[in-house]
Coordinates of C-alpha atoms in Angstrom, one line a residue:
X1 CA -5.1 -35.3 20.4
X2 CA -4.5 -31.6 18.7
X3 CA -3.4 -29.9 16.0
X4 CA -0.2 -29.6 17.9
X5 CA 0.9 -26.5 15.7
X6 CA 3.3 -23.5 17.7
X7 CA 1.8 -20.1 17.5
X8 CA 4.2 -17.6 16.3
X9 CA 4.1 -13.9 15.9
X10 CA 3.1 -14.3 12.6
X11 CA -0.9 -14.4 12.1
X12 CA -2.4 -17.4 11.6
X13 CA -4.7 -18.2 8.7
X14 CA -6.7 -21.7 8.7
X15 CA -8.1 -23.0 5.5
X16 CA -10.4 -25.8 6.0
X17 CA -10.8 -28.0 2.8
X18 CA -8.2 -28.4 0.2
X19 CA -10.4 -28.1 -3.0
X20 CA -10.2 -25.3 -5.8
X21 CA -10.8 -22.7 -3.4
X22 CA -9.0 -23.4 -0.8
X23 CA -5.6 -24.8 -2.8
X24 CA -5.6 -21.6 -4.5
X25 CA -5.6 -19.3 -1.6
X26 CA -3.1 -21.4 0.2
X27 CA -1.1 -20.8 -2.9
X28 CA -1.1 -17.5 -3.0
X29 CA -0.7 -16.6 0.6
X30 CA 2.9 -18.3 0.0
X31 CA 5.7 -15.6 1.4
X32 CA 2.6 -13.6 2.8
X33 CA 3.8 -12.8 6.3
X34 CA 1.0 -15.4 7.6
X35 CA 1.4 -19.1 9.2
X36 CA -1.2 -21.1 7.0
X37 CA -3.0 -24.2 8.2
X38 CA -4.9 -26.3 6.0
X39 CA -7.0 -28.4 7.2
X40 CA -8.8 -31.1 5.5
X41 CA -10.8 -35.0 5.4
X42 CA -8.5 -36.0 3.3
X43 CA -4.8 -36.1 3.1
X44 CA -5.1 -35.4 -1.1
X45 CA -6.3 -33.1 -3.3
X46 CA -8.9 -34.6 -5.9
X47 CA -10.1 -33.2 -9.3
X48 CA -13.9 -33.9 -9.5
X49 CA -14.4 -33.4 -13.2
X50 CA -12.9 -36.5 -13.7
X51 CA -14.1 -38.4 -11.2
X52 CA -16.8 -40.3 -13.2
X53 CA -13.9 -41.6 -14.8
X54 CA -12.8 -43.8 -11.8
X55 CA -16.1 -44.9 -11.3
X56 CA -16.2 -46.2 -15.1
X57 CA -13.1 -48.1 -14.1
X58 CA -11.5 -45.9 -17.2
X59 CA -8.8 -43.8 -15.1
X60 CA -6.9 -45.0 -11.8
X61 CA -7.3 -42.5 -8.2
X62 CA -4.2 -41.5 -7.9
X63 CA -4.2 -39.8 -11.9
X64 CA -6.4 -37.3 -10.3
X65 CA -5.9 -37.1 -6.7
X66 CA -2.7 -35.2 -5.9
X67 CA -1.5 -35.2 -1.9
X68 CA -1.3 -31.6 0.3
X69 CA 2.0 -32.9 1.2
X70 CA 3.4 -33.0 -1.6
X71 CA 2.0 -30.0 -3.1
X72 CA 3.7 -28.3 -0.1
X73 CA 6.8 -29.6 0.1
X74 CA 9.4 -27.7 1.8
X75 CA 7.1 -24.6 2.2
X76 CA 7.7 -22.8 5.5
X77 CA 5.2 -21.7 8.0
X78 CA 2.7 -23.9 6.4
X79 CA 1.1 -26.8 8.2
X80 CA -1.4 -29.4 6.8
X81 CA -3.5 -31.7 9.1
X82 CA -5.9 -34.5 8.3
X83 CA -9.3 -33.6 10.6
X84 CA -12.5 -32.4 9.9
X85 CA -13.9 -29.4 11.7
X86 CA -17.4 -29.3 14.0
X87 CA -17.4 -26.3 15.2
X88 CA -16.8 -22.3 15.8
X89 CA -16.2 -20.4 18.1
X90 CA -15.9 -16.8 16.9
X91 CA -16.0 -15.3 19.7
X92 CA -12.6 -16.8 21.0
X93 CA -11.3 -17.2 17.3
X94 CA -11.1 -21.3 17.5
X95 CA -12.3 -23.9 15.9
X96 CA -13.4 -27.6 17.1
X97 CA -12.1 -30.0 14.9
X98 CA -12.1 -34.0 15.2
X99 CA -8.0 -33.8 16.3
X100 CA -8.6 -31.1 18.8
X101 CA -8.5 -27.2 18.8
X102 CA -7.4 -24.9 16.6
X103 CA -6.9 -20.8 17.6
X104 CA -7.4 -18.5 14.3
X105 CA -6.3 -14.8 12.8
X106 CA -8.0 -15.4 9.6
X107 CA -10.3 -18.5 9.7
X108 CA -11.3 -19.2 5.6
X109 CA -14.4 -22.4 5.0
X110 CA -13.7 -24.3 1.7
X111 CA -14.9 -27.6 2.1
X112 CA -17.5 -27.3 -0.3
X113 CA -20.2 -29.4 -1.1
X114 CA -22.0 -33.4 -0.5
X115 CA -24.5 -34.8 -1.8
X116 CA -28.3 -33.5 -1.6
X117 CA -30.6 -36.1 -1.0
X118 CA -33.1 -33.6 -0.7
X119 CA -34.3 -34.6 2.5
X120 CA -35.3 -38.3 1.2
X121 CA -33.1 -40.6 4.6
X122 CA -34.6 -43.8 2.5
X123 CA -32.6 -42.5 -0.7
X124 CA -29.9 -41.5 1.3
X125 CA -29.2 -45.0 2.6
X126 CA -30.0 -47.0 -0.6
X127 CA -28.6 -44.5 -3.5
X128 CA -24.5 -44.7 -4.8
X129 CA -23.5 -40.8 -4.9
X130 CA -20.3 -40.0 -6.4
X131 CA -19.2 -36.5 -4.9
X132 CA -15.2 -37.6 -3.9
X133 CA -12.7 -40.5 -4.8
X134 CA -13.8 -42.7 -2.5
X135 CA -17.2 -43.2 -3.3
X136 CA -16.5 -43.3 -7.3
X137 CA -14.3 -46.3 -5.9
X138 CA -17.2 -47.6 -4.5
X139 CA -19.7 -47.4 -7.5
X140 CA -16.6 -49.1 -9.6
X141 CA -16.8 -51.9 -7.3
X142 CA -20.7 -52.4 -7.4
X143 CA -20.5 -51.9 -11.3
X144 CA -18.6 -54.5 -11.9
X145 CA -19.6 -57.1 -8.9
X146 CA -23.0 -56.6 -10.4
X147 CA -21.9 -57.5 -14.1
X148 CA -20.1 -60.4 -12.5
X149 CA -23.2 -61.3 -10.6
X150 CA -25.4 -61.0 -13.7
X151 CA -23.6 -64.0 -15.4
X152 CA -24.5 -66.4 -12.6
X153 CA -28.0 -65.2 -10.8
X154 CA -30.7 -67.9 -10.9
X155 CA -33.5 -65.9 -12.5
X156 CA -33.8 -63.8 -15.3
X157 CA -35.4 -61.1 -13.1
X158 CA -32.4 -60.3 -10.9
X159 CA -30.0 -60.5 -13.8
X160 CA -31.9 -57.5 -15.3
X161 CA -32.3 -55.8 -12.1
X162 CA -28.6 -56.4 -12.3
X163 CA -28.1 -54.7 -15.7
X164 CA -30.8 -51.9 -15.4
X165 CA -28.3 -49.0 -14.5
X166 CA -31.0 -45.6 -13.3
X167 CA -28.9 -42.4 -13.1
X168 CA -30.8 -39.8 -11.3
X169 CA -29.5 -35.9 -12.1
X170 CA -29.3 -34.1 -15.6
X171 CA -26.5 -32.2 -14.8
X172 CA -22.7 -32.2 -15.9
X173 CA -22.2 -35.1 -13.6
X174 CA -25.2 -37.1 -14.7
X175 CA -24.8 -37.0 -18.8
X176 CA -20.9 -37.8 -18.3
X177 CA -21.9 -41.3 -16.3
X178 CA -24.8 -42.3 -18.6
X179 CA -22.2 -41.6 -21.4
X180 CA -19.2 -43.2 -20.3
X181 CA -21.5 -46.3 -19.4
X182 CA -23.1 -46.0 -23.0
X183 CA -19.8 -46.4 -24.0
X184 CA -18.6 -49.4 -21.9
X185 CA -22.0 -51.5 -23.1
X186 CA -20.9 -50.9 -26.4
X187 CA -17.1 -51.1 -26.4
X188 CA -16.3 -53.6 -23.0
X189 CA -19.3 -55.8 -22.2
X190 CA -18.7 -57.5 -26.2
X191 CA -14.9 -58.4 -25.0
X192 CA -14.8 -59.1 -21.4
X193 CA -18.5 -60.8 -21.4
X194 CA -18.8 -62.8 -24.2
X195 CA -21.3 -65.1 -23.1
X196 CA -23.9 -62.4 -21.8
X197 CA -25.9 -60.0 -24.9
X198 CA -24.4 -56.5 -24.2
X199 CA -28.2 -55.7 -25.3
X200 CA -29.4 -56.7 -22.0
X201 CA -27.8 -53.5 -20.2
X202 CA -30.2 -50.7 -20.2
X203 CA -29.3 -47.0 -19.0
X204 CA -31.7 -44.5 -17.6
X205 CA -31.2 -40.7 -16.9
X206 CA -34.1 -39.0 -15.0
X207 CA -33.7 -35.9 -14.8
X208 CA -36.9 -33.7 -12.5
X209 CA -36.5 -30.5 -14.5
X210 CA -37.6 -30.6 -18.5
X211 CA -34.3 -30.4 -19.9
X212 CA -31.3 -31.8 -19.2
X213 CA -27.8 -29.5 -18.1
X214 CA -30.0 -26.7 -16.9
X215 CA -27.3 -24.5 -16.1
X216 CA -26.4 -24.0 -19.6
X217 CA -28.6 -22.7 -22.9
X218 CA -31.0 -24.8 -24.6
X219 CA -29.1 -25.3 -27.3
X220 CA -26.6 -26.9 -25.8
X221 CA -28.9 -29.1 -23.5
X222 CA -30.9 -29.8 -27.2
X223 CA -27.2 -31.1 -28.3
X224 CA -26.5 -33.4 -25.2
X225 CA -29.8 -34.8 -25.4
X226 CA -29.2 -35.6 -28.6
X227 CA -26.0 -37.2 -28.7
X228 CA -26.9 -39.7 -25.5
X229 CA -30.0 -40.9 -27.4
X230 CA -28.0 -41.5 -30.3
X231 CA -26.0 -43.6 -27.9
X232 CA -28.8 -45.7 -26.6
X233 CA -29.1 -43.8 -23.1
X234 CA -33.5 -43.7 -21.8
X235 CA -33.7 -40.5 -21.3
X236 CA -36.6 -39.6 -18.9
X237 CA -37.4 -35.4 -18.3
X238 CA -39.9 -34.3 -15.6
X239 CA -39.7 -37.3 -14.1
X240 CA -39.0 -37.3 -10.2
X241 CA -37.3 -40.2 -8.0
X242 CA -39.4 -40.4 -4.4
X243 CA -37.9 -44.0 -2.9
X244 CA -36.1 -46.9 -3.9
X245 CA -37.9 -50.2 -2.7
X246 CA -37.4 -53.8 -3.4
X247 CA -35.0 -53.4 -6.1
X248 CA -36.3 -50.4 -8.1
X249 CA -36.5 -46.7 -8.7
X250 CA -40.1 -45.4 -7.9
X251 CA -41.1 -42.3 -9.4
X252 CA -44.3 -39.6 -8.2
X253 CA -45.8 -41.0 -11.3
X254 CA -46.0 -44.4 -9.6
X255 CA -43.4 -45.6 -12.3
X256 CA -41.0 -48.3 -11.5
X257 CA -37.4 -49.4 -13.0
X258 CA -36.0 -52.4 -11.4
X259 CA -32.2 -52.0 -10.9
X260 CA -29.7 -53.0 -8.7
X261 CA -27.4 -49.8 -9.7
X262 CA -28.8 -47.0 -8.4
X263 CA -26.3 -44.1 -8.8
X264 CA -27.5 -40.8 -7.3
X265 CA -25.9 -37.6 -8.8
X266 CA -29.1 -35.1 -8.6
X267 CA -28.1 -31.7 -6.8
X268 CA -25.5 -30.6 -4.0
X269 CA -25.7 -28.9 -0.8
X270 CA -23.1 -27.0 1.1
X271 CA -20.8 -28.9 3.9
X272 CA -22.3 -27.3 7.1
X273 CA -20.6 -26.4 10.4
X274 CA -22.6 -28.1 13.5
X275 CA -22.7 -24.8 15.6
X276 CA -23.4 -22.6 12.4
X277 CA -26.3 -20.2 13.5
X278 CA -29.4 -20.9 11.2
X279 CA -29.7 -17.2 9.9
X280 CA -25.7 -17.9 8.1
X281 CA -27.1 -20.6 5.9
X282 CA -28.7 -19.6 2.6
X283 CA -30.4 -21.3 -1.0
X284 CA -28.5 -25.3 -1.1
X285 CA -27.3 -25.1 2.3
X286 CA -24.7 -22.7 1.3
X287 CA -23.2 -20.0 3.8
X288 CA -24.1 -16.3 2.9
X289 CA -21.3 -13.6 2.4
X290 CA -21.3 -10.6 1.4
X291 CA -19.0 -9.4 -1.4
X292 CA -15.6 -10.0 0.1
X293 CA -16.8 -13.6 0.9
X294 CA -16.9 -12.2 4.6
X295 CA -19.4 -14.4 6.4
X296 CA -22.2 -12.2 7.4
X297 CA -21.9 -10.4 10.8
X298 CA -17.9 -11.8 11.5
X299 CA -14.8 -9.7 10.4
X300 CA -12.3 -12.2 10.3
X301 CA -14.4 -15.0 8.8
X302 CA -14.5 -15.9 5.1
X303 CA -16.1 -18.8 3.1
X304 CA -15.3 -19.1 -0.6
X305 CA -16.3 -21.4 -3.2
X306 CA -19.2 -23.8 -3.5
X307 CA -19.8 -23.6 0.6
X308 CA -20.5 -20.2 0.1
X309 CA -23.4 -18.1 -1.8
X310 CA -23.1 -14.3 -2.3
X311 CA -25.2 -12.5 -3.5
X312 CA -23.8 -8.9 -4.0
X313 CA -22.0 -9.5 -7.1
X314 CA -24.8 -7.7 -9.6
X315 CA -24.2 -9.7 -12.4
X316 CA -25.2 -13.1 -10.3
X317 CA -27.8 -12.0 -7.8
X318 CA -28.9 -15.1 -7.0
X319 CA -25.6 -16.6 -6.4
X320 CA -22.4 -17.7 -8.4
X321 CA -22.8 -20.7 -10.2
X322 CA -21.1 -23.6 -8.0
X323 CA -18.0 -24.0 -10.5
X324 CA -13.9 -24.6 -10.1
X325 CA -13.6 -21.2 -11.9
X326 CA -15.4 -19.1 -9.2
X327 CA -13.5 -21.2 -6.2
X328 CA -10.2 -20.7 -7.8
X329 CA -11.2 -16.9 -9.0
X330 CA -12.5 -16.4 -5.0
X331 CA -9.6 -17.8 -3.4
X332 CA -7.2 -15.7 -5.5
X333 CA -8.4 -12.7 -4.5
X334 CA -9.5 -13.5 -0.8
X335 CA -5.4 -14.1 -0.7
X336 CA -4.7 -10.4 -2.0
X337 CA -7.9 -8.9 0.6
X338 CA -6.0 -10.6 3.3
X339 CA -2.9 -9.4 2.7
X340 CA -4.5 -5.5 2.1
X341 CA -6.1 -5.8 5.2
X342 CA -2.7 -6.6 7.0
X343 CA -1.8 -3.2 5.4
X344 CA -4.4 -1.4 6.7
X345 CA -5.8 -1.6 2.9
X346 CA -9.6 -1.3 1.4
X347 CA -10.4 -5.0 0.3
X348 CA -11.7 -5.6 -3.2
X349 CA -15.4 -6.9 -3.8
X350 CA -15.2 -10.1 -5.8
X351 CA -16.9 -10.1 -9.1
X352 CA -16.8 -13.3 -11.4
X353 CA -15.0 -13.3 -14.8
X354 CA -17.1 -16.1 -16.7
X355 CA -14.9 -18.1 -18.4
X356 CA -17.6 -20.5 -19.7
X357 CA -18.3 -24.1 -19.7
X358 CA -18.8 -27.5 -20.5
X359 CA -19.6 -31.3 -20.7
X360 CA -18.7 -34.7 -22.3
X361 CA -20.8 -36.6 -23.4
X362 CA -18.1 -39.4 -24.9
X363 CA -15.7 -40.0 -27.0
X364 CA -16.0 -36.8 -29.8
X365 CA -19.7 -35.4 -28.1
X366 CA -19.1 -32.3 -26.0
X367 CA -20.9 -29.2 -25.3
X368 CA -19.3 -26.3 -24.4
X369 CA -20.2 -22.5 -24.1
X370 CA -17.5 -19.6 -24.5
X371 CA -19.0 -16.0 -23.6
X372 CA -21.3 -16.3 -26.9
X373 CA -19.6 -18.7 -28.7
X374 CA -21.4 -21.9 -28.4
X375 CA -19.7 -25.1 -29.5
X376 CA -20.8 -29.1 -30.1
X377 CA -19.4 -32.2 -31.2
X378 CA -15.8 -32.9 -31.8
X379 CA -14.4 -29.4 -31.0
X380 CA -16.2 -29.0 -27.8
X381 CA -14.4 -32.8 -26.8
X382 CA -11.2 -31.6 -27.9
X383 CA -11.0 -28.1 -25.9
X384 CA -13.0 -30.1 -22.9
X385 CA -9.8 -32.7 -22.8
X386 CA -7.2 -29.4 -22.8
X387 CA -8.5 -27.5 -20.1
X388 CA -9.0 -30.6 -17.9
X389 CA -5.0 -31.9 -18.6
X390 CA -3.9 -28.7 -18.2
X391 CA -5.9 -28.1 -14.5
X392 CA -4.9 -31.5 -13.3
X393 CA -1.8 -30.7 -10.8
X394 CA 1.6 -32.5 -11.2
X395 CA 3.3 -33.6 -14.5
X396 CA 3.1 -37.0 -14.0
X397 CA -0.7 -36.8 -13.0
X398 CA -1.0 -35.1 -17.1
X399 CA 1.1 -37.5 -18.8
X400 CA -0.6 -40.5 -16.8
X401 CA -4.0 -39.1 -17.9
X402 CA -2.9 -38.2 -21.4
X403 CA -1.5 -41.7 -22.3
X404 CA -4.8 -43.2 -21.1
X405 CA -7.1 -40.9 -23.2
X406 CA -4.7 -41.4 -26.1
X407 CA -4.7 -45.4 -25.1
X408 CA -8.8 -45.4 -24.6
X409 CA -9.5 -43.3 -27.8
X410 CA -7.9 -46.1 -30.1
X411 CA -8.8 -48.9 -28.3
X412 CA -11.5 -48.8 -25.7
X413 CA -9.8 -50.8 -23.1
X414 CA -8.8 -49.9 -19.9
X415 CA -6.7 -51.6 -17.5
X416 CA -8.4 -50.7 -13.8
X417 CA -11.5 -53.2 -14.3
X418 CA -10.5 -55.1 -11.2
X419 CA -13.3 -55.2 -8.1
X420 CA -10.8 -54.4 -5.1
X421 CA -12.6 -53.6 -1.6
X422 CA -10.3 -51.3 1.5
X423 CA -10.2 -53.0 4.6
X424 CA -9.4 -50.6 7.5
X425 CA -6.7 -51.8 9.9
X426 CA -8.0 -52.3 13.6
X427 CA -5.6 -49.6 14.7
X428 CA -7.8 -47.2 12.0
X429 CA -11.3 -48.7 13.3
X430 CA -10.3 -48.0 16.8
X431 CA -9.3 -44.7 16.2
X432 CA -11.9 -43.4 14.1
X433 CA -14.6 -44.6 16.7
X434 CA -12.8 -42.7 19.7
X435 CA -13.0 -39.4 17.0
X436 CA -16.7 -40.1 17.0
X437 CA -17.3 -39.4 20.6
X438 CA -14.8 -37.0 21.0
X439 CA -13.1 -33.4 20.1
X440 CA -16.8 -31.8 20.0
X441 CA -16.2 -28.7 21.2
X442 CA -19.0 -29.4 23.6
X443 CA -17.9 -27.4 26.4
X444 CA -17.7 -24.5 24.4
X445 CA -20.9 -24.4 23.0
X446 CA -23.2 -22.4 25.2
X447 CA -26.3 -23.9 25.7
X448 CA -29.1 -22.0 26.9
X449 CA -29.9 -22.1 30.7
X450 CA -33.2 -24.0 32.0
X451 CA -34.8 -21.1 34.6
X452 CA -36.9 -23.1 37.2
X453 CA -40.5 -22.1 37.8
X454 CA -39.5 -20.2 41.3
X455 CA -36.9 -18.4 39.3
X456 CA -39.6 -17.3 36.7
X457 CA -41.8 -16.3 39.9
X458 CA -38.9 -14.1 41.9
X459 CA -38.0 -12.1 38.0
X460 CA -41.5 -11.4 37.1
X461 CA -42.0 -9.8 40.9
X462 CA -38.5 -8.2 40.5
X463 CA -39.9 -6.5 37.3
X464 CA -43.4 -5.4 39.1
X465 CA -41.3 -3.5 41.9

């Protein structure tokens, strides 16, 4: 297997991952003078704000999933392959990736982030993130097998472990799930349960720090707090998840919430390179730059967006907030430096151009902060709704989203409730275990040489003389 892609005498730039970041720069670089590769897990683009959405079974996949394909139709000397990269080798300017190897001008990291367990393996293999597509897909499924489980258990202890939903992580991500779900006990358990109390569904947010949304002011966080307890969400602050066992949530406090929907959303840490010296890596597993998102001590290596941290930018010395706008804002002007630098041009230093933010919390409860204008309520829902439609790429992708907000606002009921599990093909299984033990770059990577005791004995004698 390889990437099977002809060198030319243009310079090649490989952009691994096809988020914000990295669509952006390939974007840009279009009639640049460079062959672009993109390389990424997936074959699609996907638009994580809206991703708790699928996992409420309130939007479809493909409204906010978008392929590379399609986005790059008919665009020469670009190349998109489906792989995911181990390893590099700067040195040689090549990367190990599970298809094969990859040679590299200009090699740009953009595959942003996964889930932080924090270290916690138990959590790990018991918890239902919801970073990409696919695993929203999966906490639909269990969302609604559970319900559909609930109205046939034996005892009335499994059918509330069943309906017990715990939420752990007070960020964005957290309060839009424990809001959406607020909304679904209130609006879709009356209809499409009828013979099972909506009352019996209970949602908890724990959140470790004291206030929920920490990366935004306490006024907003005061407003989001408000608005899910006014929606019936348990709220639990300074409160921190250390196993799941038997059914239910244990916290350091020795508390215990039986569920059997345990959806974790608490923190993220960068996607890391397997060869990646130790020393590169800085705060959340992120890979440290310096302020032309250069990876330290490489000149023709860059990382931008939420798999990077810089901290040279004055304004955020502790690192950018891990945002679409910085991505996007990064990968705009990496595709400029690049193209200076083929000119034998000074590259810019990046600085970030706030352009605020914000959270739903439902259907007319938002919070959103502008420079310093700070807005709650219905206005903050409304301007959160147009600058989500108007990122999500293709026309049809808008329109499809658009009809189902305008569909949902009026009438609460969506369409996607159905509990529909993938199976791979054999011919998918087969490959995808050959990938695992192969294309590791393993004969590249130098490993350091075992001297023998004699060896030892001859050196130190050597040195003596």
């Amino acid at each position: 297997m390889s990437l099977n892609i002809a060198k030319s005498n243009k310079k090649r730039v490989v952009i691994v991952g096809g988020g914000f970041g990295g669509l952006k720069l390939a974007n840009k670089l279009k009639k640049s003078g460079f062959q672009v590769v993109l390389i990424d897990k997936n074959n699609y683009h996907q638009f994580p704000p809206l991703i708790y959405q699928v996992a409420s079974a309130g939007m479809e996949p493909t409204s906010i999933s978008f392929p590379f394909r399609k986005i790059f139709q008919h665009r020469k000397d670009f190349f998109f392959r489906m792989a995911e990269v181990r390893a590099i080798f700067p040195e040689k300017n090549m990367i190990q990736t599970s298809i094969g190897k990859a040679e590299y001008d200009y090699l740009v990291l953009a595959a942003g982030t996964t889930t932080n367990y924090f270290g916690n393996k138990h959590i790990e293999e018991e918890a239902m993130p919801m970073k990409n597509v696919s695993e929203a897909m999966g906490l639909r499924n269990a969302l609604l097998a559970n319900l559909e489980r609930a109205l046939t258990c034996s005892t009335k202890q499994e059918q509330q472990e069943l309906l017990n939903i715990v939420i752990v992580g007070g960020g964005a991500t957290g309060i839009e799930v424990a809001g959406i779900l607020s909304e679904m006990k209130k609006f879709v358990l009356p209809n499409d349960y009828p013979d099972m109390s909506s009352s019996l569904m209970h949602i908890y947010l724990i959140e470790a720090g004291p206030r929920l949304l920490a990366g935004m002011s306490e006024e907003s966080s005061a407003h989001a707090e408000q608005f899910l307890r006014e929606m019936g969400v348990n709220i639990l602050l300074n409160k921190r998840v250390v196993d799941y066992r038997d059914h239910k949530v244990v916290l350091e406090d020795g508390t215990e919430i039986a569920t059997r929907t345990f959806i974790w959303v608490s923190g993220v840490t960068g996607v890391t390179i397997g060869n990646l010296d130790a020393s590169l890596i800085g705060r959340g597993g992120r890979i440290k730059v310096d302020s032309f998102n250069r990876v330290e001590g490489m000149n023709n290596v860059f990382a931008i967006g939420d798999q990077c941290i810089q901290l040279a930018d004055e304004n955020y010395p502790n690192g950018h907030p891990q945002l679409a706008q910085v991505a996007i804002q990064q990968g705009e002007l990496l595709a400029k430096n690049l193209i200076r630098m083929e000119k034998g041009q000074e590259m810019k230093p990046f600085h970030y151009r706030n352009l605020g933010s914000m959270a739903t919390v439902g259907r007319n409860r938002a919070v959103a902060e502008f420079s310093k204008v700070k807005m709650q309520g219905w206005f903050a829902w409304v301007m959160w709704l147009v600058v989500h439609l108007r990122s999500i790429l293709g026309v049809r992708n808008k329109v499809i989203v658009l009809l189902n907000w305008v569909w949902n606002y009026f009438t609460y009921d969506q369409s996607m409730r159905m509990i529909v599990y993938a199976r791979k093909a054999k011919e998918i299984r087969d490959r995808e275990k050959l990938e695992e033990t192969n294309h590791w770059g393993k004969e590249l990577i130098q490993e350091p040489k075992q001297h023998s005791p004699q060896e030892i004995q001859q050196a130190s004698e050597q040195e003596k003389k």
